[in-house]
Amino acid sequence: MIDTAKFHQRAESLSEMLQKRLGVRGKSLKARLSRAGRRLPKAQRRAGETLLRAERLMGHPKLARLADPVETDQAFDSITGHLKRFDRAEARRNAVMTWLAVVVFNLLLLGGLVVALVRWQGPL
């Protein structure tokens, strides 16, 4: 059986970490996990679903026994580990570099099409 106070303490710290590391806002863990969306990898989204399921069970004293303590600990550790490794500045840099690469590729493609069009039309 999971200690309810410890679970809520860990959930609150995870919620704060989601806000600090990913910049997602929300009043509850559920809101922050849903706003994080695809910024979290698939495994961490599943772990978040596990935590939300356990949180629902914790709201009912008799159902709280059904929550698997090993599974919830693994879910907490999985998400926390990912967030500790996550670097917002690096993610932002990667997004900018990806955008610049797309722009450069499109410009090269446009330049190639212009050259092909000029050659096809003949000299001016």
Tab-separated table of N, CA and C in Angstrom:
chain	number	residue	atom	x	y	z
A	1	MET	N	0.838	-1.177	0.000
A	1	MET	CA	0.000	0.000	0.000
A	1	MET	C	0.889	1.248	0.000
A	2	ILE	N	0.465	2.245	-0.722
A	2	ILE	CA	1.226	3.477	-0.868
A	2	ILE	C	0.833	4.447	0.241
A	3	ASP	N	1.837	5.108	0.814
A	3	ASP	CA	1.582	6.146	1.807
A	3	ASP	C	1.028	7.365	1.076
A	4	THR	N	-0.185	7.755	1.432
A	4	THR	CA	-0.872	8.835	0.725
A	4	THR	C	-0.132	10.161	0.852
A	5	ALA	N	0.356	10.467	2.026
A	5	ALA	CA	1.054	11.745	2.232
A	5	ALA	C	2.340	11.793	1.394
A	6	LYS	N	3.064	10.690	1.373
A	6	LYS	CA	4.305	10.634	0.587
A	6	LYS	C	3.997	10.746	-0.907
A	7	PHE	N	2.926	10.087	-1.333
A	7	PHE	CA	2.538	10.150	-2.739
A	7	PHE	C	2.223	11.583	-3.143
A	8	HIS	N	1.419	12.268	-2.334
A	8	HIS	CA	1.044	13.646	-2.675
A	8	HIS	C	2.243	14.587	-2.628
A	9	GLN	N	3.182	14.325	-1.722
A	9	GLN	CA	4.394	15.133	-1.655
A	9	GLN	C	5.225	14.946	-2.929
A	10	ARG	N	5.381	13.703	-3.362
A	10	ARG	CA	6.139	13.439	-4.588
A	10	ARG	C	5.420	14.002	-5.810
A	11	ALA	N	4.088	13.908	-5.813
A	11	ALA	CA	3.312	14.451	-6.930
A	11	ALA	C	3.472	15.967	-7.001
A	12	GLU	N	3.486	16.629	-5.858
A	12	GLU	CA	3.655	18.078	-5.832
A	12	GLU	C	5.052	18.475	-6.321
A	13	SER	N	6.066	17.737	-5.882
A	13	SER	CA	7.427	18.061	-6.340
A	13	SER	C	7.573	17.794	-7.841
A	14	LEU	N	6.941	16.743	-8.340
A	14	LEU	CA	6.968	16.464	-9.777
A	14	LEU	C	6.247	17.564	-10.550
A	15	SER	N	5.143	18.033	-10.016
A	15	SER	CA	4.391	19.104	-10.650
A	15	SER	C	5.233	20.375	-10.728
A	16	GLU	N	5.945	20.690	-9.660
A	16	GLU	CA	6.816	21.866	-9.668
A	16	GLU	C	7.965	21.688	-10.657
A	17	MET	N	8.487	20.475	-10.750
A	17	MET	CA	9.583	20.213	-11.678
A	17	MET	C	9.104	20.354	-13.126
A	18	LEU	N	7.881	19.914	-13.402
A	18	LEU	CA	7.321	20.089	-14.744
A	18	LEU	C	7.223	21.576	-15.089
A	19	GLN	N	6.853	22.386	-14.102
A	19	GLN	CA	6.733	23.812	-14.345
A	19	GLN	C	8.101	24.452	-14.562
A	20	LYS	N	9.081	24.062	-13.760
A	20	LYS	CA	10.413	24.666	-13.873
A	20	LYS	C	11.143	24.214	-15.130
A	21	ARG	N	11.116	22.926	-15.426
A	21	ARG	CA	11.910	22.387	-16.530
A	21	ARG	C	11.250	22.570	-17.893
A	22	LEU	N	9.942	22.318	-17.965
A	22	LEU	CA	9.257	22.404	-19.261
A	22	LEU	C	8.481	23.704	-19.434
A	23	GLY	N	8.260	24.417	-18.338
A	23	GLY	CA	7.527	25.668	-18.422
A	23	GLY	C	6.031	25.497	-18.600
A	24	VAL	N	5.496	24.338	-18.231
A	24	VAL	CA	4.058	24.122	-18.367
A	24	VAL	C	3.352	24.652	-17.128
A	25	ARG	N	2.204	25.253	-17.351
A	25	ARG	CA	1.434	25.798	-16.241
A	25	ARG	C	0.192	24.961	-16.030
A	26	GLY	N	-0.344	25.060	-14.858
A	26	GLY	CA	-1.558	24.346	-14.521
A	26	GLY	C	-1.692	24.290	-13.017
A	27	LYS	N	-2.902	24.024	-12.561
A	27	LYS	CA	-3.144	24.005	-11.124
A	27	LYS	C	-2.832	22.661	-10.495
A	28	SER	N	-2.888	21.612	-11.281
A	28	SER	CA	-2.692	20.272	-10.722
A	28	SER	C	-1.692	19.494	-11.567
A	29	LEU	N	-1.316	18.338	-11.059
A	29	LEU	CA	-0.413	17.461	-11.803
A	29	LEU	C	-1.064	17.027	-13.111
A	30	LYS	N	-2.352	16.751	-13.059
A	30	LYS	CA	-3.070	16.326	-14.259
A	30	LYS	C	-3.027	17.413	-15.331
A	31	ALA	N	-3.261	18.642	-14.933
A	31	ALA	CA	-3.254	19.753	-15.891
A	31	ALA	C	-1.859	19.946	-16.477
A	32	ARG	N	-0.838	19.865	-15.646
A	32	ARG	CA	0.520	20.077	-16.137
A	32	ARG	C	0.979	18.937	-17.047
A	33	LEU	N	0.604	17.709	-16.703
A	33	LEU	CA	0.978	16.583	-17.568
A	33	LEU	C	0.269	16.674	-18.916
A	34	SER	N	-0.995	17.094	-18.896
A	34	SER	CA	-1.712	17.200	-20.172
A	34	SER	C	-1.155	18.344	-21.010
A	35	ARG	N	-0.718	19.430	-20.376
A	35	ARG	CA	-0.119	20.541	-21.123
A	35	ARG	C	1.269	20.186	-21.637
A	36	ALA	N	1.980	19.319	-20.915
A	36	ALA	CA	3.309	18.904	-21.369
A	36	ALA	C	3.183	18.130	-22.672
A	37	GLY	N	2.150	17.320	-22.775
A	37	GLY	CA	1.839	16.621	-24.020
A	37	GLY	C	3.030	15.947	-24.668
A	38	ARG	N	3.293	16.309	-25.908
A	38	ARG	CA	4.339	15.638	-26.681
A	38	ARG	C	5.734	16.152	-26.385
A	39	ARG	N	5.846	17.069	-25.437
A	39	ARG	CA	7.189	17.464	-24.996
A	39	ARG	C	7.826	16.372	-24.155
A	40	LEU	N	6.989	15.470	-23.658
A	40	LEU	CA	7.493	14.308	-22.932
A	40	LEU	C	7.538	13.118	-23.880
A	41	PRO	N	8.563	12.282	-23.771
A	41	PRO	CA	8.603	11.066	-24.597
A	41	PRO	C	7.443	10.127	-24.241
A	42	LYS	N	7.201	9.186	-25.124
A	42	LYS	CA	6.063	8.274	-24.968
A	42	LYS	C	6.107	7.514	-23.645
A	43	ALA	N	7.290	7.048	-23.248
A	43	ALA	CA	7.409	6.285	-21.998
A	43	ALA	C	7.033	7.154	-20.798
A	44	GLN	N	7.418	8.419	-20.828
A	44	GLN	CA	7.094	9.300	-19.714
A	44	GLN	C	5.620	9.701	-19.733
A	45	ARG	N	5.024	9.789	-20.903
A	45	ARG	CA	3.576	10.058	-20.956
A	45	ARG	C	2.802	8.887	-20.356
A	46	ARG	N	3.243	7.667	-20.651
A	46	ARG	CA	2.605	6.486	-20.044
A	46	ARG	C	2.795	6.482	-18.533
A	47	ALA	N	3.994	6.855	-18.088
A	47	ALA	CA	4.252	6.930	-16.651
A	47	ALA	C	3.339	7.983	-16.018
A	48	GLY	N	3.109	9.071	-16.718
A	48	GLY	CA	2.195	10.097	-16.224
A	48	GLY	C	0.774	9.574	-16.098
A	49	GLU	N	0.356	8.760	-17.065
A	49	GLU	CA	-0.979	8.153	-16.978
A	49	GLU	C	-1.072	7.235	-15.771
A	50	THR	N	0.006	6.498	-15.501
A	50	THR	CA	0.047	5.632	-14.329
A	50	THR	C	-0.107	6.453	-13.058
A	51	LEU	N	0.584	7.579	-12.994
A	51	LEU	CA	0.498	8.435	-11.810
A	51	LEU	C	-0.892	9.039	-11.656
A	52	LEU	N	-1.503	9.428	-12.743
A	52	LEU	CA	-2.848	9.994	-12.659
A	52	LEU	C	-3.861	8.946	-12.222
A	53	ARG	N	-3.670	7.717	-12.706
A	53	ARG	CA	-4.549	6.627	-12.278
A	53	ARG	C	-4.382	6.375	-10.777
A	54	ALA	N	-3.133	6.377	-10.317
A	54	ALA	CA	-2.870	6.178	-8.884
A	54	ALA	C	-3.421	7.340	-8.065
A	55	GLU	N	-3.345	8.544	-8.603
A	55	GLU	CA	-3.864	9.720	-7.892
A	55	GLU	C	-5.380	9.624	-7.719
A	56	ARG	N	-6.056	9.143	-8.771
A	56	ARG	CA	-7.512	8.944	-8.657
A	56	ARG	C	-7.831	7.912	-7.582
A	57	LEU	N	-7.036	6.831	-7.545
A	57	LEU	CA	-7.278	5.794	-6.541
A	57	LEU	C	-6.987	6.307	-5.132
A	58	MET	N	-6.025	7.214	-4.994
A	58	MET	CA	-5.678	7.751	-3.685
A	58	MET	C	-6.804	8.593	-3.104
A	59	GLY	N	-7.691	9.073	-3.933
A	59	GLY	CA	-8.817	9.869	-3.459
A	59	GLY	C	-9.846	9.048	-2.699
A	60	HIS	N	-9.800	7.738	-2.829
A	60	HIS	CA	-10.746	6.848	-2.148
A	60	HIS	C	-9.952	5.904	-1.249
A	61	PRO	N	-10.147	5.988	0.065
A	61	PRO	CA	-9.318	5.189	0.986
A	61	PRO	C	-9.325	3.689	0.704
A	62	LYS	N	-10.463	3.131	0.346
A	62	LYS	CA	-10.504	1.690	0.104
A	62	LYS	C	-9.887	1.318	-1.243
A	63	LEU	N	-9.989	2.206	-2.204
A	63	LEU	CA	-9.408	1.931	-3.509
A	63	LEU	C	-7.903	2.201	-3.544
A	64	ALA	N	-7.404	2.941	-2.569
A	64	ALA	CA	-5.977	3.285	-2.534
A	64	ALA	C	-5.110	2.031	-2.457
A	65	ARG	N	-5.653	0.948	-1.913
A	65	ARG	CA	-4.894	-0.299	-1.819
A	65	ARG	C	-4.637	-0.914	-3.180
A	66	LEU	N	-5.437	-0.539	-4.179
A	66	LEU	CA	-5.287	-1.118	-5.510
A	66	LEU	C	-4.116	-0.524	-6.290
A	67	ALA	N	-3.635	0.621	-5.864
A	67	ALA	CA	-2.510	1.258	-6.562
A	67	ALA	C	-1.237	0.463	-6.298
A	68	ASP	N	-0.527	0.140	-7.357
A	68	ASP	CA	0.699	-0.647	-7.256
A	68	ASP	C	1.862	0.263	-6.847
A	69	PRO	N	2.437	0.041	-5.659
A	69	PRO	CA	3.512	0.932	-5.204
A	69	PRO	C	4.763	0.852	-6.072
A	70	VAL	N	5.096	-0.318	-6.572
A	70	VAL	CA	6.294	-0.470	-7.404
A	70	VAL	C	6.110	0.281	-8.719
A	71	GLU	N	4.947	0.130	-9.317
A	71	GLU	CA	4.665	0.783	-10.589
A	71	GLU	C	4.663	2.309	-10.445
A	72	THR	N	4.066	2.814	-9.362
A	72	THR	CA	4.048	4.267	-9.173
A	72	THR	C	5.445	4.806	-8.873
A	73	ASP	N	6.257	4.070	-8.117
A	73	ASP	CA	7.630	4.510	-7.866
A	73	ASP	C	8.434	4.555	-9.166
A	74	GLN	N	8.250	3.545	-10.002
A	74	GLN	CA	8.941	3.534	-11.288
A	74	GLN	C	8.486	4.700	-12.167
A	75	ALA	N	7.193	5.010	-12.114
A	75	ALA	CA	6.661	6.123	-12.907
A	75	ALA	C	7.247	7.447	-12.427
A	76	PHE	N	7.273	7.649	-11.101
A	76	PHE	CA	7.879	8.866	-10.557
A	76	PHE	C	9.341	8.970	-10.966
A	77	ASP	N	10.079	7.869	-10.818
A	77	ASP	CA	11.505	7.878	-11.146
A	77	ASP	C	11.744	8.130	-12.629
A	78	SER	N	10.896	7.564	-13.479
A	78	SER	CA	11.040	7.727	-14.920
A	78	SER	C	10.869	9.194	-15.326
A	79	ILE	N	9.800	9.813	-14.870
A	79	ILE	CA	9.537	11.199	-15.252
A	79	ILE	C	10.572	12.133	-14.618
A	80	THR	N	10.883	11.909	-13.362
A	80	THR	CA	11.857	12.755	-12.673
A	80	THR	C	13.228	12.650	-13.338
A	81	GLY	N	13.639	11.441	-13.688
A	81	GLY	CA	14.924	11.252	-14.361
A	81	GLY	C	14.986	11.974	-15.686
A	82	HIS	N	13.897	11.891	-16.455
A	82	HIS	CA	13.866	12.590	-17.744
A	82	HIS	C	13.941	14.094	-17.537
A	83	LEU	N	13.185	14.622	-16.577
A	83	LEU	CA	13.172	16.065	-16.365
A	83	LEU	C	14.507	16.581	-15.847
A	84	LYS	N	15.230	15.767	-15.078
A	84	LYS	CA	16.547	16.191	-14.594
A	84	LYS	C	17.541	16.288	-15.745
A	85	ARG	N	17.396	15.441	-16.755
A	85	ARG	CA	18.295	15.465	-17.913
A	85	ARG	C	17.890	16.511	-18.945
A	86	PHE	N	16.661	16.993	-18.878
A	86	PHE	CA	16.127	17.914	-19.883
A	86	PHE	C	16.736	19.302	-19.693
A	87	ASP	N	17.189	19.896	-20.789
A	87	ASP	CA	17.773	21.235	-20.762
A	87	ASP	C	16.976	22.120	-21.719
A	88	ARG	N	16.283	23.115	-21.171
A	88	ARG	CA	15.440	23.980	-21.998
A	88	ARG	C	16.248	24.741	-23.040
A	89	ALA	N	17.427	25.211	-22.640
A	89	ALA	CA	18.243	25.986	-23.576
A	89	ALA	C	18.669	25.126	-24.755
A	90	GLU	N	19.050	23.896	-24.473
A	90	GLU	CA	19.458	22.993	-25.556
A	90	GLU	C	18.276	22.663	-26.462
A	91	ALA	N	17.110	22.450	-25.883
A	91	ALA	CA	15.924	22.166	-26.684
A	91	ALA	C	15.582	23.355	-27.575
A	92	ARG	N	15.719	24.561	-27.041
A	92	ARG	CA	15.453	25.758	-27.823
A	92	ARG	C	16.466	25.893	-28.958
A	93	ARG	N	17.754	25.636	-28.651
A	93	ARG	CA	18.792	25.682	-29.677
A	93	ARG	C	18.507	24.675	-30.784
A	94	ASN	N	18.125	23.472	-30.403
A	94	ASN	CA	17.816	22.444	-31.402
A	94	ASN	C	16.637	22.854	-32.283
A	95	ALA	N	15.635	23.476	-31.678
A	95	ALA	CA	14.476	23.916	-32.461
A	95	ALA	C	14.879	25.006	-33.452
A	96	VAL	N	15.706	25.942	-33.017
A	96	VAL	CA	16.158	27.017	-33.910
A	96	VAL	C	17.013	26.444	-35.038
A	97	MET	N	17.912	25.527	-34.702
A	97	MET	CA	18.769	24.928	-35.727
A	97	MET	C	17.946	24.127	-36.728
A	98	THR	N	16.945	23.428	-36.275
A	98	THR	CA	16.063	22.682	-37.168
A	98	THR	C	15.329	23.638	-38.102
A	99	TRP	N	14.818	24.731	-37.555
A	99	TRP	CA	14.115	25.716	-38.363
A	99	TRP	C	15.050	26.317	-39.413
A	100	LEU	N	16.265	26.669	-38.994
A	100	LEU	CA	17.229	27.227	-39.946
A	100	LEU	C	17.592	26.222	-41.043
A	101	ALA	N	17.726	24.965	-40.685
A	101	ALA	CA	18.036	23.940	-41.682
A	101	ALA	C	16.906	23.820	-42.700
A	102	VAL	N	15.685	23.898	-42.259
A	102	VAL	CA	14.543	23.824	-43.169
A	102	VAL	C	14.539	25.037	-44.101
A	103	VAL	N	14.809	26.217	-43.561
A	103	VAL	CA	14.832	27.434	-44.386
A	103	VAL	C	15.933	27.340	-45.436
A	104	VAL	N	17.130	26.919	-45.032
A	104	VAL	CA	18.252	26.801	-45.976
A	104	VAL	C	17.926	25.778	-47.054
A	105	PHE	N	17.364	24.643	-46.666
A	105	PHE	CA	16.996	23.621	-47.662
A	105	PHE	C	15.983	24.174	-48.655
A	106	ASN	N	14.993	24.880	-48.152
A	106	ASN	CA	13.976	25.438	-49.049
A	106	ASN	C	14.575	26.480	-49.993
A	107	LEU	N	15.503	27.301	-49.492
A	107	LEU	CA	16.156	28.282	-50.357
A	107	LEU	C	17.002	27.607	-51.433
A	108	LEU	N	17.722	26.552	-51.054
A	108	LEU	CA	18.499	25.804	-52.045
A	108	LEU	C	17.595	25.179	-53.102
A	109	LEU	N	16.494	24.621	-52.665
A	109	LEU	CA	15.541	24.026	-53.592
A	109	LEU	C	14.963	25.086	-54.528
A	110	LEU	N	14.616	26.247	-53.984
A	110	LEU	CA	14.088	27.329	-54.803
A	110	LEU	C	15.145	27.808	-55.799
A	111	GLY	N	16.383	27.950	-55.348
A	111	GLY	CA	17.465	28.363	-56.243
A	111	GLY	C	17.663	27.363	-57.371
A	112	GLY	N	17.629	26.074	-57.040
A	112	GLY	CA	17.760	25.038	-58.066
A	112	GLY	C	16.623	25.099	-59.071
A	113	LEU	N	15.411	25.355	-58.607
A	113	LEU	CA	14.270	25.472	-59.521
A	113	LEU	C	14.398	26.697	-60.418
A	114	VAL	N	14.891	27.794	-59.865
A	114	VAL	CA	15.079	29.001	-60.677
A	114	VAL	C	16.127	28.747	-61.754
A	115	VAL	N	17.250	28.122	-61.407
A	115	VAL	CA	18.294	27.809	-62.387
A	115	VAL	C	17.742	26.879	-63.460
A	116	ALA	N	16.986	25.873	-63.054
A	116	ALA	CA	16.403	24.942	-64.023
A	116	ALA	C	15.426	25.664	-64.951
A	117	LEU	N	14.640	26.580	-64.411
A	117	LEU	CA	13.679	27.332	-65.215
A	117	LEU	C	14.394	28.241	-66.217
A	118	VAL	N	15.460	28.906	-65.779
A	118	VAL	CA	16.216	29.785	-66.674
A	118	VAL	C	16.857	28.962	-67.785
A	119	ARG	N	17.420	27.822	-67.474
A	119	ARG	CA	18.046	26.969	-68.509
A	119	ARG	C	17.003	26.439	-69.475
A	120	TRP	N	15.828	26.120	-68.958
A	120	TRP	CA	14.779	25.580	-69.801
A	120	TRP	C	14.253	26.659	-70.758
A	121	GLN	N	14.132	27.892	-70.291
A	121	GLN	CA	13.631	28.986	-71.113
A	121	GLN	C	14.664	29.483	-72.117
A	122	GLY	N	15.901	29.184	-71.843
A	122	GLY	CA	16.952	29.664	-72.736
A	122	GLY	C	17.531	30.977	-72.225
A	123	PRO	N	18.575	31.464	-72.912
A	123	PRO	CA	19.194	32.703	-72.468
A	123	PRO	C	18.253	33.897	-72.623
A	124	LEU	N	18.435	34.863	-71.753
A	124	LEU	CA	17.583	36.058	-71.795
A	124	LEU	C	18.110	36.977	-72.776
